[in-house]
Amino acid sequence: MRTHQEIAADAIQLVTPAIERLFERTNRKELHIVIMDPRVKPWESSFEDAILHQASLGSPSEWTIPFDQFARKKAHQAWRSNTSNLNNQTFHTSSLRDDDLLFFGSFTYGDVVVGCSGVEQWYDMLISGWIAVAFEQLCMAEYQTNKTQNPTQTYKGA
């Protein structure tokens, strides 16, 4: 079976054509993506250790805004509360911390948390959603293929 890191990279690659098409209507063509490890909970690990995969599109060396830091902040908010950071910023502002970024752009799908930064925040959230759903369904495909090929396997890691 492929690792979660391999599947995360595949999920980004799978939706990249849609992201590039979306870039035709965004304010810039730069993006940083952070995918959190859905197997790791905030009480089990530091945020940095729970990052599964990160990727940048565009030219990070030319960025005038730290999109990588912003994406990590968005992912951190969502990972901490297990909900897209839009919810913290619109419905549950009491949960915001002093160092929380005040732009949304993360998405949660079950235990999958993705944060993006680089374009308008609503498009950051859209891209995060695409990647989160793609990651989960690619994991499902791996799981189902393994179950078919190994019907008597008792544990995932066996």
Coordinates of N, CA and C in Angstrom, one line a residue:
M1 N 0.8 -1.2 0.0 CA 0.0 0.0 0.0 C 0.9 1.2 0.0
R2 N 0.4 2.3 -0.6 CA 1.1 3.5 -0.6 C 1.0 4.2 0.7
T3 N 2.0 5.0 1.0 CA 2.0 5.8 2.3 C 1.0 6.9 2.2
H4 N 0.7 7.5 3.4 CA -0.2 8.7 3.4 C 0.5 9.8 2.7
Q5 N 1.8 9.9 2.9 CA 2.6 11.0 2.2 C 2.5 10.9 0.7
E6 N 2.6 9.7 0.2 CA 2.5 9.5 -1.3 C 1.1 9.8 -1.8
I7 N 0.1 9.4 -1.0 CA -1.3 9.7 -1.3 C -1.6 11.2 -1.3
A8 N -1.0 11.9 -0.3 CA -1.2 13.4 -0.2 C -0.6 14.1 -1.4
A9 N 0.6 13.7 -1.8 CA 1.2 14.2 -3.0 C 0.4 13.9 -4.3
D10 N -0.2 12.7 -4.3 CA -1.0 12.3 -5.5 C -2.3 13.2 -5.5
A11 N -2.9 13.4 -4.3 CA -4.1 14.2 -4.3 C -3.9 15.6 -4.8
I12 N -2.8 16.2 -4.5 CA -2.4 17.6 -5.0 C -2.2 17.5 -6.5
Q13 N -1.5 16.5 -6.9 CA -1.2 16.3 -8.4 C -2.6 16.1 -9.1
L14 N -3.5 15.4 -8.5 CA -4.8 15.1 -9.2 C -5.6 16.3 -9.4
V15 N -5.6 17.2 -8.4 CA -6.4 18.5 -8.6 C -5.7 19.6 -9.1
T16 N -4.4 19.5 -9.4 CA -3.6 20.6 -9.9 C -4.2 21.2 -11.3
P17 N -4.6 20.4 -12.2 CA -5.2 21.0 -13.4 C -6.4 21.9 -13.1
A18 N -7.2 21.5 -12.1 CA -8.4 22.4 -11.7 C -7.8 23.6 -11.0
I19 N -6.8 23.5 -10.2 CA -6.2 24.7 -9.6 C -5.7 25.7 -10.7
E20 N -5.0 25.1 -11.7 CA -4.4 25.9 -12.7 C -5.5 26.6 -13.5
R21 N -6.6 25.9 -13.7 CA -7.8 26.5 -14.4 C -8.4 27.6 -13.5
L22 N -8.4 27.4 -12.2 CA -8.9 28.4 -11.3 C -8.0 29.7 -11.3
F23 N -6.7 29.4 -11.4 CA -5.8 30.5 -11.5 C -6.1 31.6 -12.6
E24 N -6.9 31.2 -13.6 CA -7.3 32.1 -14.6 C -8.2 33.2 -14.1
R25 N -8.8 33.0 -12.9 CA -9.7 34.0 -12.3 C -9.3 34.5 -10.9
T26 N -8.1 34.1 -10.5 CA -7.7 34.6 -9.2 C -6.7 35.8 -9.3
N27 N -6.5 36.4 -8.1 CA -5.6 37.6 -8.1 C -4.2 37.3 -8.3
R28 N -3.7 36.1 -8.2 CA -2.3 35.7 -8.4 C -2.3 34.2 -8.7
K29 N -1.2 33.7 -9.1 CA -1.0 32.3 -9.4 C 0.0 31.7 -8.5
E30 N -0.1 31.9 -7.2 CA 0.8 31.4 -6.2 C 0.0 30.7 -5.1
L31 N 0.5 29.7 -4.6 CA -0.3 28.9 -3.6 C 0.7 28.0 -2.8
H32 N 0.4 28.0 -1.5 CA 1.0 27.0 -0.6 C -0.1 26.1 0.0
I33 N 0.2 24.8 0.1 CA -0.8 23.8 0.6 C -0.2 23.1 1.7
V34 N -1.0 22.9 2.8 CA -0.5 22.1 4.0 C -1.6 21.0 4.2
I35 N -1.2 19.8 4.3 CA -2.1 18.7 4.6 C -1.7 18.1 5.9
M36 N -2.6 18.1 6.8 CA -2.3 17.5 8.2 C -2.5 16.0 8.1
D37 N -1.8 15.3 9.0 CA -1.9 13.8 9.1 C -3.2 13.5 9.8
P38 N -4.2 12.9 9.2 CA -5.5 12.7 9.8 C -5.5 11.7 11.0
R39 N -4.3 11.0 11.1 CA -4.2 10.0 12.1 C -3.7 10.6 13.4
V40 N -3.3 11.8 13.4 CA -2.7 12.5 14.5 C -3.6 13.6 15.1
K41 N -3.9 13.6 16.3 CA -4.8 14.5 17.0 C -3.9 15.6 17.7
P42 N -4.5 16.8 17.9 CA -3.8 17.9 18.6 C -3.2 17.5 20.0
W43 N -3.9 16.6 20.7 CA -3.4 16.3 22.0 C -2.3 15.2 22.0
E44 N -2.0 14.7 20.8 CA -1.0 13.6 20.6 C 0.3 14.1 20.1
S45 N 0.4 15.3 19.6 CA 1.5 15.8 18.8 C 1.6 17.3 18.7
S46 N 2.8 17.8 18.4 CA 2.9 19.2 18.1 C 2.3 19.4 16.7
F47 N 2.0 20.6 16.4 CA 1.4 20.9 15.1 C 2.5 20.6 14.0
E48 N 3.7 21.0 14.2 CA 4.7 20.8 13.1 C 4.9 19.3 12.9
D49 N 4.9 18.5 13.9 CA 5.1 17.1 13.7 C 3.9 16.4 13.1
A50 N 2.7 17.1 13.1 CA 1.5 16.5 12.6 C 1.3 16.9 11.1
I51 N 2.2 17.7 10.6 CA 2.0 18.1 9.1 C 2.5 16.9 8.3
L52 N 1.6 16.4 7.5 CA 1.8 15.2 6.6 C 2.6 15.6 5.3
H53 N 2.1 16.7 4.7 CA 2.7 17.1 3.4 C 2.5 18.6 3.1
Q54 N 3.5 19.2 2.5 CA 3.3 20.6 2.1 C 3.8 20.7 0.6
A55 N 3.2 21.6 -0.1 CA 3.6 21.8 -1.5 C 3.3 23.3 -1.8
S56 N 4.1 23.8 -2.8 CA 3.9 25.2 -3.3 C 3.7 25.1 -4.8
L57 N 2.9 26.0 -5.3 CA 2.7 26.2 -6.7 C 3.1 27.6 -7.0
G58 N 3.6 27.9 -8.1 CA 4.1 29.2 -8.4 C 5.6 29.4 -8.2
S59 N 6.0 30.5 -7.8 CA 7.4 30.8 -7.5 C 7.6 31.4 -6.1
P60 N 7.8 30.5 -5.2 CA 7.9 30.9 -3.8 C 9.1 31.9 -3.5
S61 N 10.1 31.8 -4.3 CA 11.2 32.7 -4.1 C 10.9 34.2 -4.4
E62 N 9.8 34.3 -5.2 CA 9.3 35.7 -5.6 C 8.2 36.2 -4.7
W63 N 7.7 35.4 -3.8 CA 6.6 35.8 -3.0 C 6.9 37.1 -2.1
T64 N 5.9 38.0 -2.1 CA 6.1 39.2 -1.3 C 5.3 39.0 0.0
I65 N 4.5 37.9 0.1 CA 3.6 37.6 1.2 C 4.0 36.2 1.6
P66 N 4.2 35.9 2.9 CA 4.6 34.5 3.3 C 3.4 33.5 3.3
F67 N 3.0 33.1 2.1 CA 1.9 32.2 1.9 C 2.1 30.9 2.6
D68 N 3.4 30.4 2.7 CA 3.6 29.2 3.4 C 3.3 29.3 4.9
Q69 N 3.6 30.4 5.5 CA 3.3 30.7 6.9 C 1.8 30.8 7.1
F70 N 1.2 31.5 6.2 CA -0.3 31.7 6.2 C -1.0 30.4 6.1
A71 N -0.6 29.6 5.2 CA -1.2 28.3 5.0 C -1.1 27.4 6.3
R72 N 0.1 27.4 6.9 CA 0.3 26.7 8.1 C -0.6 27.2 9.2
K73 N -0.8 28.5 9.3 CA -1.7 29.1 10.3 C -3.1 28.7 10.1
K74 N -3.5 28.7 8.9 CA -4.9 28.3 8.6 C -5.1 26.8 8.9
A75 N -4.1 26.0 8.5 CA -4.2 24.6 8.8 C -4.2 24.3 10.3
H76 N -3.4 25.1 11.0 CA -3.3 24.9 12.5 C -4.6 25.3 13.2
Q77 N -5.3 26.3 12.8 CA -6.6 26.7 13.3 C -7.6 25.6 13.1
A78 N -7.6 25.1 11.9 CA -8.6 24.0 11.6 C -8.3 22.7 12.3
W79 N -7.0 22.4 12.4 CA -6.6 21.1 13.0 C -6.9 21.2 14.5
R80 N -6.6 22.3 15.1 CA -6.9 22.5 16.5 C -8.3 22.4 16.9
S81 N -9.2 22.9 16.1 CA -10.6 22.9 16.4 C -11.4 21.8 15.6
N82 N -10.8 21.1 14.7 CA -11.4 20.1 13.8 C -12.6 20.7 13.0
T83 N -12.4 21.9 12.6 CA -13.4 22.6 11.7 C -12.7 23.6 10.9
S84 N -13.2 23.9 9.7 CA -12.6 24.9 8.8 C -12.5 26.2 9.6
N85 N -11.4 26.9 9.4 CA -11.2 28.1 10.2 C -12.2 29.2 9.8
L86 N -12.9 29.1 8.8 CA -14.1 30.0 8.5 C -15.1 30.0 9.6
N87 N -15.3 28.8 10.2 CA -16.2 28.7 11.3 C -15.7 29.4 12.6
N88 N -14.5 29.4 12.8 CA -13.9 30.1 14.0 C -14.0 31.6 13.8
Q89 N -13.9 32.1 12.5 CA -13.9 33.5 12.2 C -15.3 34.1 12.0
T90 N -16.3 33.2 11.9 CA -17.6 33.8 11.7 C -18.6 33.4 12.8
F91 N -18.5 32.2 13.3 CA -19.4 31.7 14.3 C -18.9 31.6 15.7
H92 N -17.6 31.3 15.8 CA -17.0 31.0 17.1 C -15.7 31.8 17.4
T93 N -15.9 33.1 17.3 CA -14.7 34.0 17.4 C -14.1 34.0 18.8
S94 N -14.8 33.5 19.8 CA -14.3 33.4 21.1 C -13.1 32.4 21.2
S95 N -13.0 31.5 20.2 CA -11.9 30.5 20.2 C -10.7 31.0 19.5
L96 N -10.7 32.2 18.9 CA -9.5 32.7 18.2 C -8.5 33.1 19.2
R97 N -7.2 32.8 18.9 CA -6.1 33.2 19.7 C -5.4 34.4 19.2
D98 N -4.6 35.0 20.0 CA -3.9 36.3 19.6 C -3.1 36.1 18.3
D99 N -2.5 34.9 18.1 CA -1.7 34.8 16.9 C -2.4 34.0 15.8
D100 N -3.7 33.9 15.8 CA -4.5 33.3 14.7 C -4.6 34.3 13.6
L101 N -4.4 33.7 12.4 CA -4.5 34.5 11.1 C -6.0 34.8 10.9
L102 N -6.3 36.0 10.5 CA -7.6 36.4 10.3 C -8.1 36.3 8.8
F103 N -7.6 35.3 8.1 CA -8.0 35.0 6.8 C -8.4 33.5 6.9
F104 N -9.5 33.2 6.2 CA -9.9 31.8 6.1 C -9.3 31.1 4.9
G105 N -9.4 29.8 4.8 CA -8.8 29.1 3.6 C -8.5 27.7 3.9
S106 N -9.0 27.2 5.0 CA -8.8 25.8 5.4 C -10.1 25.0 5.1
F107 N -10.0 23.7 5.2 CA -11.1 22.8 5.0 C -10.9 21.5 5.8
T108 N -11.9 21.1 6.4 CA -11.9 19.8 7.0 C -12.9 18.8 6.4
Y109 N -12.5 17.6 6.2 CA -13.4 16.6 5.7 C -13.1 15.3 6.6
G110 N -14.0 15.1 7.5 CA -13.8 14.0 8.5 C -12.6 14.5 9.3
D111 N -11.5 13.7 9.3 CA -10.3 14.0 10.1 C -9.2 14.6 9.2
V112 N -9.6 14.8 7.9 CA -8.6 15.4 7.0 C -8.7 16.9 7.1
V113 N -7.5 17.5 7.3 CA -7.4 19.0 7.4 C -6.4 19.5 6.4
V114 N -6.9 20.5 5.6 CA -6.0 21.1 4.6 C -6.1 22.6 4.7
G115 N -5.0 23.2 4.6 CA -5.0 24.7 4.6 C -4.2 25.2 3.4
C116 N -4.7 26.2 2.7 CA -4.1 26.8 1.5 C -4.0 28.3 1.7
S117 N -3.0 28.9 1.1 CA -2.9 30.4 1.1 C -2.2 30.8 -0.2
G118 N -2.7 31.8 -0.8 CA -2.0 32.4 -2.0 C -3.0 33.2 -2.9
V119 N -4.2 32.8 -2.9 CA -5.2 33.5 -3.7 C -6.3 34.0 -2.8
E120 N -7.4 34.4 -3.3 CA -8.5 34.9 -2.5 C -8.9 33.8 -1.5
Q121 N -9.3 34.3 -0.3 CA -9.5 33.3 0.8 C -10.6 32.3 0.4
W122 N -11.6 32.7 -0.3 CA -12.7 31.8 -0.7 C -12.2 30.7 -1.7
Y123 N -11.2 31.1 -2.5 CA -10.6 30.1 -3.4 C -9.6 29.3 -2.7
D124 N -8.9 29.8 -1.7 CA -8.0 29.0 -0.8 C -8.9 27.9 -0.2
M125 N -10.0 28.2 0.3 CA -10.9 27.2 0.9 C -11.4 26.2 -0.1
L126 N -11.7 26.6 -1.3 CA -12.2 25.7 -2.4 C -11.1 24.7 -2.7
I127 N -9.9 25.2 -2.9 CA -8.8 24.3 -3.2 C -8.5 23.4 -2.1
S128 N -8.6 23.9 -0.8 CA -8.4 23.0 0.3 C -9.4 21.9 0.3
G129 N -10.7 22.2 0.0 CA -11.7 21.2 -0.1 C -11.5 20.2 -1.1
W130 N -11.1 20.6 -2.3 CA -10.8 19.7 -3.4 C -9.7 18.7 -2.9
I131 N -8.6 19.2 -2.3 CA -7.5 18.3 -1.9 C -7.9 17.4 -0.8
A132 N -8.7 17.9 0.2 CA -9.2 17.1 1.3 C -10.0 15.9 0.8
V133 N -11.0 16.2 -0.1 CA -11.8 15.1 -0.6 C -11.0 14.1 -1.4
A134 N -10.1 14.7 -2.3 CA -9.3 13.8 -3.1 C -8.4 12.9 -2.2
F135 N -7.8 13.4 -1.2 CA -7.0 12.6 -0.3 C -7.8 11.5 0.3
E136 N -9.0 11.8 0.9 CA -9.8 10.8 1.5 C -10.2 9.7 0.6
Q137 N -10.6 10.1 -0.6 CA -11.1 9.1 -1.6 C -10.0 8.3 -2.2
L138 N -8.8 8.9 -2.3 CA -7.6 8.1 -2.7 C -7.2 7.1 -1.6
C139 N -7.3 7.5 -0.4 CA -7.1 6.6 0.7 C -8.2 5.4 0.7
M140 N -9.4 5.8 0.4 CA -10.5 4.8 0.3 C -10.1 3.8 -0.8
A141 N -9.7 4.3 -2.0 CA -9.3 3.4 -3.1 C -8.2 2.4 -2.7
E142 N -7.2 2.9 -2.0 CA -6.1 2.1 -1.5 C -6.6 1.0 -0.5
Y143 N -7.5 1.5 0.4 CA -8.1 0.6 1.4 C -8.9 -0.5 0.7
Q144 N -9.8 -0.2 -0.2 CA -10.6 -1.1 -0.9 C -9.8 -2.1 -1.7
T145 N -8.8 -1.6 -2.4 CA -7.9 -2.5 -3.2 C -7.2 -3.5 -2.3
N146 N -6.7 -3.0 -1.2 CA -6.0 -3.9 -0.2 C -7.0 -4.9 0.3
K147 N -8.2 -4.5 0.7 CA -9.2 -5.5 1.2 C -9.5 -6.5 0.2
T148 N -9.6 -6.2 -1.1 CA -9.9 -7.1 -2.1 C -8.7 -8.1 -2.3
Q149 N -7.5 -7.6 -2.3 CA -6.3 -8.4 -2.5 C -6.0 -9.2 -1.3
N150 N -6.4 -8.8 -0.1 CA -6.0 -9.5 1.2 C -7.3 -9.6 2.0
P151 N -8.2 -10.4 1.6 CA -9.5 -10.4 2.3 C -9.5 -10.9 3.8
T152 N -8.4 -11.6 4.2 CA -8.3 -12.1 5.5 C -7.4 -11.3 6.4
Q153 N -6.8 -10.2 5.9 CA -5.9 -9.4 6.7 C -6.7 -8.8 7.9
T154 N -6.1 -9.0 9.0 CA -6.8 -8.6 10.3 C -6.5 -7.1 10.7
Y155 N -5.3 -6.6 10.4 CA -5.0 -5.2 10.8 C -4.4 -4.5 9.6
K156 N -4.6 -3.2 9.6 CA -4.1 -2.4 8.5 C -2.6 -2.5 8.3
G157 N -1.9 -2.5 9.4 CA -0.4 -2.6 9.3 C 0.2 -4.0 9.1
A158 N -0.6 -5.0 9.1 CA -0.1 -6.4 9.1 C 0.3 -6.8 7.7

